[in-house]
Amino acid sequence: RHATKFLAQEALKRSSNPGIIVENSIWGKEALENINLYFETRGLQKQDGIIINRGEKQLEKAFSIMRANKYDSIIMVLNSQEAQRVVTYMGEKNVKLPVTSHWGMVGDSFFKANKVYLQNIDLRFIQTFSLVNNHKKEALDLVKNYLQTYHQTSDKQINALTGVVQAYDAVTLLAHAIEKAKSFDSSKVKESLENIGNFDGVIKRYNKPFTKTGHDALNIKDFFMAKFDKDGNIAPIKE
C-alpha cells in the first residue's frame, strides 16, 4: 500500500497523466487499486490499467492503449522478465516516456538485457536500502557475511540488494518475535510481532514495526527513488 502510493506520488512529479502497467496477479491488481485510490485524491480519473500476463511477449496492444489515452509517463509494477520486455519494446519503437517502477523489476538480467536501451529511457524505481554513504554496522556486517557465504568479492555482485536486505530484516524480526514468545505457535508469534518495541535492523531502527492493524514494518518515509548508472549499479537519486 505504502509503496504504490509512493510510486504514484513520484510519477506525478514528472507527468500529469501517467498510464499504469501491472502484472496479472494479486500483487499487480492490488497495486493498480491502490494507485487509483491515490489518483482519486488528486482529482485524476480512475484507470482500468494495462494488465500484462507473466511471460507476455506481445506488447503492441498495451502501447496502443497508452497512445490512445495520451499517457505521458508509465507507472510500472512488473517483475524482471516482463519489465525487460516493456523496456525492450520502448527501445525498439523509440517510445520516450519516463518510467516510474516498483522494485520488482530490479534483479535477474534486467539491466544486461536492456543496457543499450536504458541509456535513452528515464527509468526510476523505488528502493529502501543503499550502501552509498552507509556506515551502519548492521548493513556492513550483512554485506560481509553475504559475500563470504556466496563466495563473491564485491557488493556490486549482490543481485537486487534491496530485496536481500528486506528479506533479512523480515526474517530477523520474525526470529526475534519467536524468541520473545518462546514458542512457534502462530498466534503467540503474531502477538509477539505486534508487540516488538525498538529493534535495530539493517534498513533502519524499527520502532513498533507491527501493530494489530498494520503489518508493513516499512512506511512511505522509508522509500527513495533510484536509477541505474552506466555500469548497472543502483544509485539513489538526489532530489
PDB file of N, CA, C and O in Angstrom, residues 17 61-71:
ATOM      1  N   ASN A  17      -0.344  12.769 -16.514  1.00  0.00           N
ATOM      2  CA  ASN A  17      -1.286  11.739 -16.929  1.00  0.00           C
ATOM      3  C   ASN A  17      -0.577  10.395 -17.103  1.00  0.00           C
ATOM      4  O   ASN A  17      -0.424   9.900 -18.216  1.00  0.00           O
ATOM      5  N   LYS A  61      -0.578  -4.069 -28.262  1.00  0.00           N
ATOM      6  CA  LYS A  61      -1.893  -3.682 -27.759  1.00  0.00           C
ATOM      7  C   LYS A  61      -1.753  -2.785 -26.527  1.00  0.00           C
ATOM      8  O   LYS A  61      -2.456  -1.774 -26.385  1.00  0.00           O
ATOM      9  N   ALA A  62      -0.836  -3.152 -25.640  1.00  0.00           N
ATOM     10  CA  ALA A  62      -0.627  -2.359 -24.420  1.00  0.00           C
ATOM     11  C   ALA A  62      -0.223  -0.936 -24.765  1.00  0.00           C
ATOM     12  O   ALA A  62      -0.758   0.033 -24.207  1.00  0.00           O
ATOM     13  N   PHE A  63       0.687  -0.797 -25.713  1.00  0.00           N
ATOM     14  CA  PHE A  63       1.165   0.551 -26.046  1.00  0.00           C
ATOM     15  C   PHE A  63       0.191   1.311 -26.950  1.00  0.00           C
ATOM     16  O   PHE A  63       0.219   2.541 -26.979  1.00  0.00           O
ATOM     17  N   SER A  64      -0.684   0.594 -27.637  1.00  0.00           N
ATOM     18  CA  SER A  64      -1.726   1.297 -28.380  1.00  0.00           C
ATOM     19  C   SER A  64      -2.715   1.938 -27.403  1.00  0.00           C
ATOM     20  O   SER A  64      -3.241   3.026 -27.656  1.00  0.00           O
ATOM     21  N   ILE A  65      -2.943   1.273 -26.260  1.00  0.00           N
ATOM     22  CA  ILE A  65      -3.777   1.856 -25.207  1.00  0.00           C
ATOM     23  C   ILE A  65      -3.091   3.088 -24.629  1.00  0.00           C
ATOM     24  O   ILE A  65      -3.734   4.113 -24.368  1.00  0.00           O
ATOM     25  N   MET A  66      -1.777   3.009 -24.444  1.00  0.00           N
ATOM     26  CA  MET A  66      -1.011   4.165 -23.947  1.00  0.00           C
ATOM     27  C   MET A  66      -1.191   5.357 -24.884  1.00  0.00           C
ATOM     28  O   MET A  66      -1.456   6.485 -24.448  1.00  0.00           O
ATOM     29  N   ARG A  67      -1.043   5.091 -26.177  1.00  0.00           N
ATOM     30  CA  ARG A  67      -1.155   6.182 -27.163  1.00  0.00           C
ATOM     31  C   ARG A  67      -2.569   6.744 -27.208  1.00  0.00           C
ATOM     32  O   ARG A  67      -2.761   7.965 -27.259  1.00  0.00           O
ATOM     33  N   ALA A  68      -3.564   5.855 -27.189  1.00  0.00           N
ATOM     34  CA  ALA A  68      -4.959   6.295 -27.293  1.00  0.00           C
ATOM     35  C   ALA A  68      -5.366   7.185 -26.128  1.00  0.00           C
ATOM     36  O   ALA A  68      -6.157   8.116 -26.291  1.00  0.00           O
ATOM     37  N   ASN A  69      -4.809   6.926 -24.964  1.00  0.00           N
ATOM     38  CA  ASN A  69      -5.155   7.703 -23.772  1.00  0.00           C
ATOM     39  C   ASN A  69      -4.202   8.878 -23.523  1.00  0.00           C
ATOM     40  O   ASN A  69      -4.357   9.605 -22.551  1.00  0.00           O
ATOM     41  N   LYS A  70      -3.232   9.019 -24.433  1.00  0.00           N
ATOM     42  CA  LYS A  70      -2.259  10.111 -24.356  1.00  0.00           C
ATOM     43  C   LYS A  70      -1.551  10.172 -22.990  1.00  0.00           C
ATOM     44  O   LYS A  70      -1.331  11.236 -22.427  1.00  0.00           O
ATOM     45  N   TYR A  71      -1.209   8.973 -22.491  1.00  0.00           N
ATOM     46  CA  TYR A  71      -0.456   8.927 -21.248  1.00  0.00           C
ATOM     47  C   TYR A  71       0.934   9.506 -21.480  1.00  0.00           C
ATOM     48  O   TYR A  71       1.566   9.238 -22.506  1.00  0.00           O
TER      49      TYR A  71
END
